[in-house]
mmCIF file with all atom_site columns, C-alpha atoms in Angstrom:
data_model
loop_
_atom_site.group_PDB
_atom_site.id
_atom_site.type_symbol
_atom_site.label_atom_id
_atom_site.label_alt_id
_atom_site.label_comp_id
_atom_site.label_asym_id
_atom_site.label_entity_id
_atom_site.label_seq_id
_atom_site.pdbx_PDB_ins_code
_atom_site.Cartn_x
_atom_site.Cartn_y
_atom_site.Cartn_z
_atom_site.occupancy
_atom_site.B_iso_or_equiv
_atom_site.pdbx_formal_charge
_atom_site.auth_seq_id
_atom_site.auth_comp_id
_atom_site.auth_asym_id
_atom_site.auth_atom_id
_atom_site.pdbx_PDB_model_num
ATOM 1   C CA . UNK S 1 1   ? 90.811  80.765  127.109 1.00 47.00 ? 1   UNK S CA 1
ATOM 2   C CA . UNK S 1 2   ? 90.075  78.259  124.374 1.00 51.00 ? 2   UNK S CA 1
ATOM 3   C CA . UNK S 1 3   ? 88.913  74.800  125.367 1.00 53.00 ? 3   UNK S CA 1
ATOM 4   C CA . UNK S 1 4   ? 91.587  73.304  123.122 1.00 61.00 ? 4   UNK S CA 1
ATOM 5   C CA . UNK S 1 5   ? 94.371  71.767  125.229 1.00 70.00 ? 5   UNK S CA 1
ATOM 6   C CA . UNK S 1 6   ? 97.558  73.838  125.457 1.00 67.00 ? 6   UNK S CA 1
ATOM 7   C CA . UNK S 1 7   ? 99.739  71.163  123.873 1.00 68.00 ? 7   UNK S CA 1
ATOM 8   C CA . UNK S 1 8   ? 97.393  70.995  120.887 1.00 75.00 ? 8   UNK S CA 1
ATOM 9   C CA . UNK S 1 9   ? 97.265  74.787  120.512 1.00 73.00 ? 9   UNK S CA 1
ATOM 10  C CA . UNK S 1 10  ? 101.068 75.006  120.575 1.00 72.00 ? 10  UNK S CA 1
ATOM 11  C CA . UNK S 1 11  ? 101.395 72.100  118.127 1.00 75.00 ? 11  UNK S CA 1
ATOM 12  C CA . UNK S 1 12  ? 98.918  73.695  115.706 1.00 80.00 ? 12  UNK S CA 1
ATOM 13  C CA . UNK S 1 13  ? 100.736 77.011  115.902 1.00 82.00 ? 13  UNK S CA 1
ATOM 14  C CA . UNK S 1 14  ? 104.092 75.331  115.234 1.00 81.00 ? 14  UNK S CA 1
ATOM 15  C CA . UNK S 1 15  ? 102.623 73.364  112.305 1.00 87.00 ? 15  UNK S CA 1
ATOM 16  C CA . UNK S 1 16  ? 101.293 76.543  110.707 1.00 89.00 ? 16  UNK S CA 1
ATOM 17  C CA . UNK S 1 17  ? 104.627 78.288  111.235 1.00 88.00 ? 17  UNK S CA 1
ATOM 18  C CA . UNK S 1 18  ? 106.388 75.368  109.561 1.00 89.00 ? 18  UNK S CA 1
ATOM 19  C CA . UNK S 1 19  ? 103.970 75.465  106.612 1.00 93.00 ? 19  UNK S CA 1
ATOM 20  C CA . UNK S 1 20  ? 104.575 79.211  106.134 1.00 95.00 ? 20  UNK S CA 1
ATOM 21  C CA . UNK S 1 21  ? 108.332 78.710  106.412 1.00 93.00 ? 21  UNK S CA 1
ATOM 22  C CA . UNK S 1 22  ? 108.125 75.876  103.867 1.00 94.00 ? 22  UNK S CA 1
ATOM 23  C CA . UNK S 1 23  ? 106.068 78.070  101.512 1.00 95.00 ? 23  UNK S CA 1
ATOM 24  C CA . UNK S 1 24  ? 108.681 80.803  101.837 1.00 96.00 ? 24  UNK S CA 1
ATOM 25  C CA . UNK S 1 25  ? 111.543 78.372  101.222 1.00 95.00 ? 25  UNK S CA 1
ATOM 26  C CA . UNK S 1 26  ? 109.848 77.071  98.070  1.00 95.00 ? 26  UNK S CA 1
ATOM 27  C CA . UNK S 1 27  ? 108.933 80.585  96.939  1.00 97.00 ? 27  UNK S CA 1
ATOM 28  C CA . UNK S 1 28  ? 112.440 82.009  97.196  1.00 96.00 ? 28  UNK S CA 1
ATOM 29  C CA . UNK S 1 29  ? 113.836 78.922  95.449  1.00 95.00 ? 29  UNK S CA 1
ATOM 30  C CA . UNK S 1 30  ? 111.388 79.457  92.577  1.00 95.00 ? 30  UNK S CA 1
ATOM 31  C CA . UNK S 1 31  ? 111.777 83.249  92.672  1.00 96.00 ? 31  UNK S CA 1
ATOM 32  C CA . UNK S 1 32  ? 109.267 85.944  91.821  1.00 96.00 ? 32  UNK S CA 1
ATOM 33  C CA . UNK S 1 33  ? 111.160 86.869  88.640  1.00 95.00 ? 33  UNK S CA 1
ATOM 34  C CA . UNK S 1 34  ? 109.809 90.404  88.788  1.00 95.00 ? 34  UNK S CA 1
ATOM 35  C CA . UNK S 1 35  ? 106.146 89.384  89.178  1.00 96.00 ? 35  UNK S CA 1
ATOM 36  C CA . UNK S 1 36  ? 104.344 92.096  91.160  1.00 96.00 ? 36  UNK S CA 1
ATOM 37  C CA . UNK S 1 37  ? 101.813 89.495  92.346  1.00 95.00 ? 37  UNK S CA 1
ATOM 38  C CA . UNK S 1 38  ? 104.451 88.152  94.714  1.00 97.00 ? 38  UNK S CA 1
ATOM 39  C CA . UNK S 1 39  ? 104.811 91.422  96.638  1.00 98.00 ? 39  UNK S CA 1
ATOM 40  C CA . UNK S 1 40  ? 101.634 90.999  98.745  1.00 97.00 ? 40  UNK S CA 1
ATOM 41  C CA . UNK S 1 41  ? 102.456 87.325  99.312  1.00 98.00 ? 41  UNK S CA 1
ATOM 42  C CA . UNK S 1 42  ? 105.927 88.079  100.617 1.00 98.00 ? 42  UNK S CA 1
ATOM 43  C CA . UNK S 1 43  ? 104.576 90.953  102.727 1.00 98.00 ? 43  UNK S CA 1
ATOM 44  C CA . UNK S 1 44  ? 101.932 88.638  104.229 1.00 98.00 ? 44  UNK S CA 1
ATOM 45  C CA . UNK S 1 45  ? 104.610 86.062  105.043 1.00 98.00 ? 45  UNK S CA 1
ATOM 46  C CA . UNK S 1 46  ? 106.752 88.699  106.742 1.00 98.00 ? 46  UNK S CA 1
ATOM 47  C CA . UNK S 1 47  ? 103.719 89.898  108.737 1.00 97.00 ? 47  UNK S CA 1
ATOM 48  C CA . UNK S 1 48  ? 103.101 86.312  109.814 1.00 96.00 ? 48  UNK S CA 1
ATOM 49  C CA . UNK S 1 49  ? 106.734 85.844  110.835 1.00 95.00 ? 49  UNK S CA 1
ATOM 50  C CA . UNK S 1 50  ? 106.700 89.152  112.685 1.00 94.00 ? 50  UNK S CA 1
ATOM 51  C CA . UNK S 1 51  ? 103.840 88.030  114.925 1.00 91.00 ? 51  UNK S CA 1
ATOM 52  C CA . UNK S 1 52  ? 104.755 84.340  115.228 1.00 89.00 ? 52  UNK S CA 1
ATOM 53  C CA . UNK S 1 53  ? 108.460 84.735  115.793 1.00 86.00 ? 53  UNK S CA 1
ATOM 54  C CA . UNK S 1 54  ? 107.827 87.539  118.270 1.00 83.00 ? 54  UNK S CA 1
ATOM 55  C CA . UNK S 1 55  ? 105.672 85.159  120.305 1.00 83.00 ? 55  UNK S CA 1
ATOM 56  C CA . UNK S 1 56  ? 108.234 82.357  120.036 1.00 81.00 ? 56  UNK S CA 1
ATOM 57  C CA . UNK S 1 57  ? 110.983 84.752  121.059 1.00 79.00 ? 57  UNK S CA 1
ATOM 58  C CA . UNK S 1 58  ? 109.031 85.752  124.155 1.00 81.00 ? 58  UNK S CA 1
ATOM 59  C CA . UNK S 1 59  ? 108.452 82.068  124.957 1.00 81.00 ? 59  UNK S CA 1
ATOM 60  C CA . UNK S 1 60  ? 112.126 81.200  124.558 1.00 79.00 ? 60  UNK S CA 1
ATOM 61  C CA . UNK S 1 61  ? 113.320 84.195  126.580 1.00 80.00 ? 61  UNK S CA 1
ATOM 62  C CA . UNK S 1 62  ? 110.804 83.240  129.255 1.00 82.00 ? 62  UNK S CA 1
ATOM 63  C CA . UNK S 1 63  ? 112.114 79.660  129.145 1.00 80.00 ? 63  UNK S CA 1
ATOM 64  C CA . UNK S 1 64  ? 115.689 80.837  129.687 1.00 82.00 ? 64  UNK S CA 1
ATOM 65  C CA . UNK S 1 65  ? 114.663 83.087  132.562 1.00 82.00 ? 65  UNK S CA 1
ATOM 66  C CA . UNK S 1 66  ? 112.633 80.318  134.185 1.00 82.00 ? 66  UNK S CA 1
ATOM 67  C CA . UNK S 1 67  ? 115.471 77.792  133.825 1.00 81.00 ? 67  UNK S CA 1
ATOM 68  C CA . UNK S 1 68  ? 117.895 80.239  135.402 1.00 84.00 ? 68  UNK S CA 1
ATOM 69  C CA . UNK S 1 69  ? 115.512 80.881  138.313 1.00 83.00 ? 69  UNK S CA 1
ATOM 70  C CA . UNK S 1 70  ? 114.789 77.180  138.941 1.00 83.00 ? 70  UNK S CA 1
ATOM 71  C CA . UNK S 1 71  ? 118.127 75.500  138.392 1.00 83.00 ? 71  UNK S CA 1
ATOM 72  C CA . UNK S 1 72  ? 120.012 76.774  141.425 1.00 79.00 ? 72  UNK S CA 1
ATOM 73  C CA . UNK S 1 73  ? 123.659 76.091  140.669 1.00 80.00 ? 73  UNK S CA 1
ATOM 74  C CA . UNK S 1 74  ? 124.406 76.270  136.962 1.00 80.00 ? 74  UNK S CA 1
ATOM 75  C CA . UNK S 1 75  ? 126.956 73.653  135.964 1.00 81.00 ? 75  UNK S CA 1
ATOM 76  C CA . UNK S 1 76  ? 129.094 73.883  132.815 1.00 85.00 ? 76  UNK S CA 1
ATOM 77  C CA . UNK S 1 77  ? 126.624 71.908  130.654 1.00 80.00 ? 77  UNK S CA 1
ATOM 78  C CA . UNK S 1 78  ? 123.668 74.050  131.735 1.00 81.00 ? 78  UNK S CA 1
ATOM 79  C CA . UNK S 1 79  ? 125.689 77.224  131.175 1.00 84.00 ? 79  UNK S CA 1
ATOM 80  C CA . UNK S 1 80  ? 126.564 76.093  127.632 1.00 84.00 ? 80  UNK S CA 1
ATOM 81  C CA . UNK S 1 81  ? 122.922 75.250  126.940 1.00 81.00 ? 81  UNK S CA 1
ATOM 82  C CA . UNK S 1 82  ? 121.742 78.645  128.149 1.00 84.00 ? 82  UNK S CA 1
ATOM 83  C CA . UNK S 1 83  ? 124.479 80.478  126.217 1.00 87.00 ? 83  UNK S CA 1
ATOM 84  C CA . UNK S 1 84  ? 123.497 78.558  123.089 1.00 86.00 ? 84  UNK S CA 1
ATOM 85  C CA . UNK S 1 85  ? 119.837 79.500  123.633 1.00 82.00 ? 85  UNK S CA 1
ATOM 86  C CA . UNK S 1 86  ? 120.771 83.175  124.010 1.00 86.00 ? 86  UNK S CA 1
ATOM 87  C CA . UNK S 1 87  ? 122.933 83.069  120.868 1.00 88.00 ? 87  UNK S CA 1
ATOM 88  C CA . UNK S 1 88  ? 120.205 81.408  118.795 1.00 86.00 ? 88  UNK S CA 1
ATOM 89  C CA . UNK S 1 89  ? 117.656 83.960  119.972 1.00 85.00 ? 89  UNK S CA 1
ATOM 90  C CA . UNK S 1 90  ? 119.955 86.876  119.143 1.00 90.00 ? 90  UNK S CA 1
ATOM 91  C CA . UNK S 1 91  ? 120.601 85.443  115.673 1.00 91.00 ? 91  UNK S CA 1
ATOM 92  C CA . UNK S 1 92  ? 116.900 84.964  115.088 1.00 90.00 ? 92  UNK S CA 1
ATOM 93  C CA . UNK S 1 93  ? 116.199 88.570  116.045 1.00 92.00 ? 93  UNK S CA 1
ATOM 94  C CA . UNK S 1 94  ? 118.879 89.803  113.620 1.00 95.00 ? 94  UNK S CA 1
ATOM 95  C CA . UNK S 1 95  ? 117.422 87.783  110.750 1.00 95.00 ? 95  UNK S CA 1
ATOM 96  C CA . UNK S 1 96  ? 113.853 88.746  111.602 1.00 95.00 ? 96  UNK S CA 1
ATOM 97  C CA . UNK S 1 97  ? 114.833 92.423  111.694 1.00 96.00 ? 97  UNK S CA 1
ATOM 98  C CA . UNK S 1 98  ? 116.376 92.156  108.228 1.00 97.00 ? 98  UNK S CA 1
ATOM 99  C CA . UNK S 1 99  ? 113.252 90.435  106.922 1.00 97.00 ? 99  UNK S CA 1
ATOM 100 C CA . UNK S 1 100 ? 111.002 93.140  108.336 1.00 98.00 ? 100 UNK S CA 1
ATOM 101 C CA . UNK S 1 101 ? 113.182 95.851  106.765 1.00 98.00 ? 101 UNK S CA 1
ATOM 102 C CA . UNK S 1 102 ? 112.940 94.009  103.441 1.00 98.00 ? 102 UNK S CA 1
ATOM 103 C CA . UNK S 1 103 ? 109.145 93.732  103.874 1.00 98.00 ? 103 UNK S CA 1
ATOM 104 C CA . UNK S 1 104 ? 108.917 97.471  104.450 1.00 98.00 ? 104 UNK S CA 1
ATOM 105 C CA . UNK S 1 105 ? 110.982 98.037  101.304 1.00 98.00 ? 105 UNK S CA 1
ATOM 106 C CA . UNK S 1 106 ? 108.588 95.750  99.388  1.00 97.00 ? 106 UNK S CA 1
ATOM 107 C CA . UNK S 1 107 ? 105.652 97.837  100.519 1.00 97.00 ? 107 UNK S CA 1
ATOM 108 C CA . UNK S 1 108 ? 107.450 101.052 99.632  1.00 98.00 ? 108 UNK S CA 1
ATOM 109 C CA . UNK S 1 109 ? 109.260 100.033 96.422  1.00 98.00 ? 109 UNK S CA 1
ATOM 110 C CA . UNK S 1 110 ? 107.273 97.064  95.111  1.00 97.00 ? 110 UNK S CA 1
ATOM 111 C CA . UNK S 1 111 ? 108.908 94.897  92.454  1.00 97.00 ? 111 UNK S CA 1
ATOM 112 C CA . UNK S 1 112 ? 112.236 96.701  92.790  1.00 98.00 ? 112 UNK S CA 1
ATOM 113 C CA . UNK S 1 113 ? 112.607 95.241  96.312  1.00 98.00 ? 113 UNK S CA 1
ATOM 114 C CA . UNK S 1 114 ? 111.803 91.618  95.415  1.00 98.00 ? 114 UNK S CA 1
ATOM 115 C CA . UNK S 1 115 ? 115.413 90.502  94.974  1.00 97.00 ? 115 UNK S CA 1
ATOM 116 C CA . UNK S 1 116 ? 116.530 91.881  98.320  1.00 98.00 ? 116 UNK S CA 1
ATOM 117 C CA . UNK S 1 117 ? 113.548 90.326  100.068 1.00 98.00 ? 117 UNK S CA 1
ATOM 118 C CA . UNK S 1 118 ? 114.264 86.939  98.526  1.00 98.00 ? 118 UNK S CA 1
ATOM 119 C CA . UNK S 1 119 ? 117.923 87.079  99.564  1.00 97.00 ? 119 UNK S CA 1
ATOM 120 C CA . UNK S 1 120 ? 117.060 88.002  103.148 1.00 97.00 ? 120 UNK S CA 1
ATOM 121 C CA . UNK S 1 121 ? 114.240 85.433  103.286 1.00 97.00 ? 121 UNK S CA 1
ATOM 122 C CA . UNK S 1 122 ? 116.523 82.674  101.945 1.00 96.00 ? 122 UNK S CA 1
ATOM 123 C CA . UNK S 1 123 ? 119.093 83.477  104.628 1.00 95.00 ? 123 UNK S CA 1
ATOM 124 C CA . UNK S 1 124 ? 116.416 83.554  107.324 1.00 94.00 ? 124 UNK S CA 1
ATOM 125 C CA . UNK S 1 125 ? 114.772 80.266  106.385 1.00 93.00 ? 125 UNK S CA 1
ATOM 126 C CA . UNK S 1 126 ? 118.205 78.654  106.353 1.00 92.00 ? 126 UNK S CA 1
ATOM 127 C CA . UNK S 1 127 ? 118.895 80.083  109.812 1.00 90.00 ? 127 UNK S CA 1
ATOM 128 C CA . UNK S 1 128 ? 115.583 78.792  111.136 1.00 86.00 ? 128 UNK S CA 1
ATOM 129 C CA . UNK S 1 129 ? 116.060 75.275  109.815 1.00 87.00 ? 129 UNK S CA 1
ATOM 130 C CA . UNK S 1 130 ? 119.611 75.003  111.101 1.00 84.00 ? 130 UNK S CA 1
ATOM 131 C CA . UNK S 1 131 ? 119.370 76.870  114.418 1.00 78.00 ? 131 UNK S CA 1
ATOM 132 C CA . UNK S 1 132 ? 115.850 77.103  115.772 1.00 71.00 ? 132 UNK S CA 1
ATOM 133 C CA . UNK S 1 133 ? 113.447 74.573  117.212 1.00 63.00 ? 133 UNK S CA 1
ATOM 134 C CA . UNK S 1 134 ? 114.017 72.258  120.121 1.00 57.00 ? 134 UNK S CA 1
ATOM 135 C CA . UNK S 1 135 ? 117.654 71.959  121.078 1.00 61.00 ? 135 UNK S CA 1
ATOM 136 C CA . UNK S 1 136 ? 118.883 69.383  123.550 1.00 64.00 ? 136 UNK S CA 1
ATOM 137 C CA . UNK S 1 137 ? 120.528 71.316  126.359 1.00 69.00 ? 137 UNK S CA 1
ATOM 138 C CA . UNK S 1 138 ? 117.904 74.011  126.981 1.00 69.00 ? 138 UNK S CA 1
ATOM 139 C CA . UNK S 1 139 ? 114.952 71.742  126.184 1.00 72.00 ? 139 UNK S CA 1
ATOM 140 C CA . UNK S 1 140 ? 116.324 68.992  128.423 1.00 73.00 ? 140 UNK S CA 1
ATOM 141 C CA . UNK S 1 141 ? 116.712 71.472  131.282 1.00 75.00 ? 141 UNK S CA 1
ATOM 142 C CA . UNK S 1 142 ? 113.160 72.733  130.792 1.00 72.00 ? 142 UNK S CA 1
ATOM 143 C CA . UNK S 1 143 ? 111.797 69.167  130.683 1.00 76.00 ? 143 UNK S CA 1
ATOM 144 C CA . UNK S 1 144 ? 113.551 68.396  133.941 1.00 76.00 ? 144 UNK S CA 1
ATOM 145 C CA . UNK S 1 145 ? 112.655 71.617  135.780 1.00 76.00 ? 145 UNK S CA 1
ATOM 146 C CA . UNK S 1 146 ? 109.215 72.711  134.582 1.00 75.00 ? 146 UNK S CA 1
ATOM 147 C CA . UNK S 1 147 ? 105.810 71.752  135.889 1.00 74.00 ? 147 UNK S CA 1
ATOM 148 C CA . UNK S 1 148 ? 102.668 71.703  133.733 1.00 75.00 ? 148 UNK S CA 1
ATOM 149 C CA . UNK S 1 149 ? 101.866 75.180  135.088 1.00 78.00 ? 149 UNK S CA 1
ATOM 150 C CA . UNK S 1 150 ? 105.347 76.379  134.094 1.00 75.00 ? 150 UNK S CA 1
ATOM 151 C CA . UNK S 1 151 ? 104.830 75.152  130.526 1.00 73.00 ? 151 UNK S CA 1
ATOM 152 C CA . UNK S 1 152 ? 101.458 76.878  130.385 1.00 73.00 ? 152 UNK S CA 1
ATOM 153 C CA . UNK S 1 153 ? 102.942 80.141  131.664 1.00 73.00 ? 153 UNK S CA 1
ATOM 154 C CA . UNK S 1 154 ? 105.855 79.889  129.247 1.00 73.00 ? 154 UNK S CA 1
ATOM 155 C CA . UNK S 1 155 ? 103.545 79.289  126.249 1.00 73.00 ? 155 UNK S CA 1
ATOM 156 C CA . UNK S 1 156 ? 101.385 82.255  127.245 1.00 71.00 ? 156 UNK S CA 1
ATOM 157 C CA . UNK S 1 157 ? 98.935  81.747  124.403 1.00 73.00 ? 157 UNK S CA 1
ATOM 158 C CA . UNK S 1 158 ? 95.866  83.954  124.615 1.00 77.00 ? 158 UNK S CA 1
ATOM 159 C CA . UNK S 1 159 ? 92.728  83.586  122.545 1.00 79.00 ? 159 UNK S CA 1
ATOM 160 C CA . UNK S 1 160 ? 93.444  86.960  120.934 1.00 85.00 ? 160 UNK S CA 1
ATOM 161 C CA . UNK S 1 161 ? 96.957  85.871  119.934 1.00 82.00 ? 161 UNK S CA 1
ATOM 162 C CA . UNK S 1 162 ? 95.560  82.639  118.518 1.00 82.00 ? 162 UNK S CA 1
ATOM 163 C CA . UNK S 1 163 ? 93.020  84.562  116.444 1.00 87.00 ? 163 UNK S CA 1
ATOM 164 C CA . UNK S 1 164 ? 95.690  86.984  115.208 1.00 88.00 ? 164 UNK S CA 1
ATOM 165 C CA . UNK S 1 165 ? 98.028  84.143  114.274 1.00 89.00 ? 165 UNK S CA 1
ATOM 166 C CA . UNK S 1 166 ? 95.218  82.353  112.411 1.00 91.00 ? 166 UNK S CA 1
ATOM 167 C CA . UNK S 1 167 ? 94.212  85.528  110.546 1.00 94.00 ? 167 UNK S CA 1
ATOM 168 C CA . UNK S 1 168 ? 97.790  86.195  109.471 1.00 95.00 ? 168 UNK S CA 1
ATOM 169 C CA . UNK S 1 169 ? 98.181  82.557  108.419 1.00 95.00 ? 169 UNK S CA 1
ATOM 170 C CA . UNK S 1 170 ? 95.047  82.752  106.259 1.00 96.00 ? 170 UNK S CA 1
ATOM 171 C CA . UNK S 1 171 ? 96.330  85.978  104.642 1.00 97.00 ? 171 UNK S CA 1
ATOM 172 C CA . UNK S 1 172 ? 99.550  84.254  103.577 1.00 97.00 ? 172 UNK S CA 1
ATOM 173 C CA . UNK S 1 173 ? 97.790  81.592  101.567 1.00 95.00 ? 173 UNK S CA 1
ATOM 174 C CA . UNK S 1 174 ? 95.096  83.958  100.294 1.00 97.00 ? 174 UNK S CA 1
ATOM 175 C CA . UNK S 1 175 ? 97.905  86.066  98.783  1.00 97.00 ? 175 UNK S CA 1
ATOM 176 C CA . UNK S 1 176 ? 99.669  83.086  97.204  1.00 95.00 ? 176 UNK S CA 1
ATOM 177 C CA . UNK S 1 177 ? 100.684 83.897  93.629  1.00 95.00 ? 177 UNK S CA 1
ATOM 178 C CA . UNK S 1 178 ? 98.956  81.680  91.065  1.00 92.00 ? 178 UNK S CA 1
ATOM 179 C CA . UNK S 1 179 ? 102.294 80.650  89.557  1.00 93.00 ? 179 UNK S CA 1
ATOM 180 C CA . UNK S 1 180 ? 103.833 79.521  92.859  1.00 93.00 ? 180 UNK S CA 1
ATOM 181 C CA . UNK S 1 181 ? 104.142 75.745  92.950  1.00 87.00 ? 181 UNK S CA 1
ATOM 182 C CA . UNK S 1 182 ? 103.828 74.601  96.575  1.00 85.00 ? 182 UNK S CA 1
ATOM 183 C CA . UNK S 1 183 ? 104.039 70.969  97.671  1.00 80.00 ? 183 UNK S CA 1
ATOM 184 C CA . UNK S 1 184 ? 100.806 69.364  98.839  1.00 70.00 ? 184 UNK S CA 1
#
């Protein structure tokens, strides 16, 4: 495994995910306006989300399972936190599935599928910013219950996954349309 500390690897991965999400948010706000050059960019973003959100989903499911196995008696607050985690994960999977369907339509139909992709992507980025990330109840439980080894197991980052994530990240920005105005 990489010599880079786990916390740093996770932080870098989350930063890259945020930068791709920000690029997507800006892109759908600007809109492709029928420009075929945006098709590979949007497809690369969806490929990145497919891999990254799959890994995050596995991590979050693992977190919920580990909390449930370590907590013993689940009080009302813990139960609400775990239910909220499950609901957020289910919502994320629904949105991700729609994005991947829209990506496949982009690859199949090209420019004709841009509008649908942008609608789905706008909905998904909104969902991510309002529902995903660290949430008090489940994160607080994990902080209280997990050891360093538990966090390492939960993150489950392999060198191969890190390389894949980096490759997909590079593809996103290599495919950036020339007329897309991203913030610095």
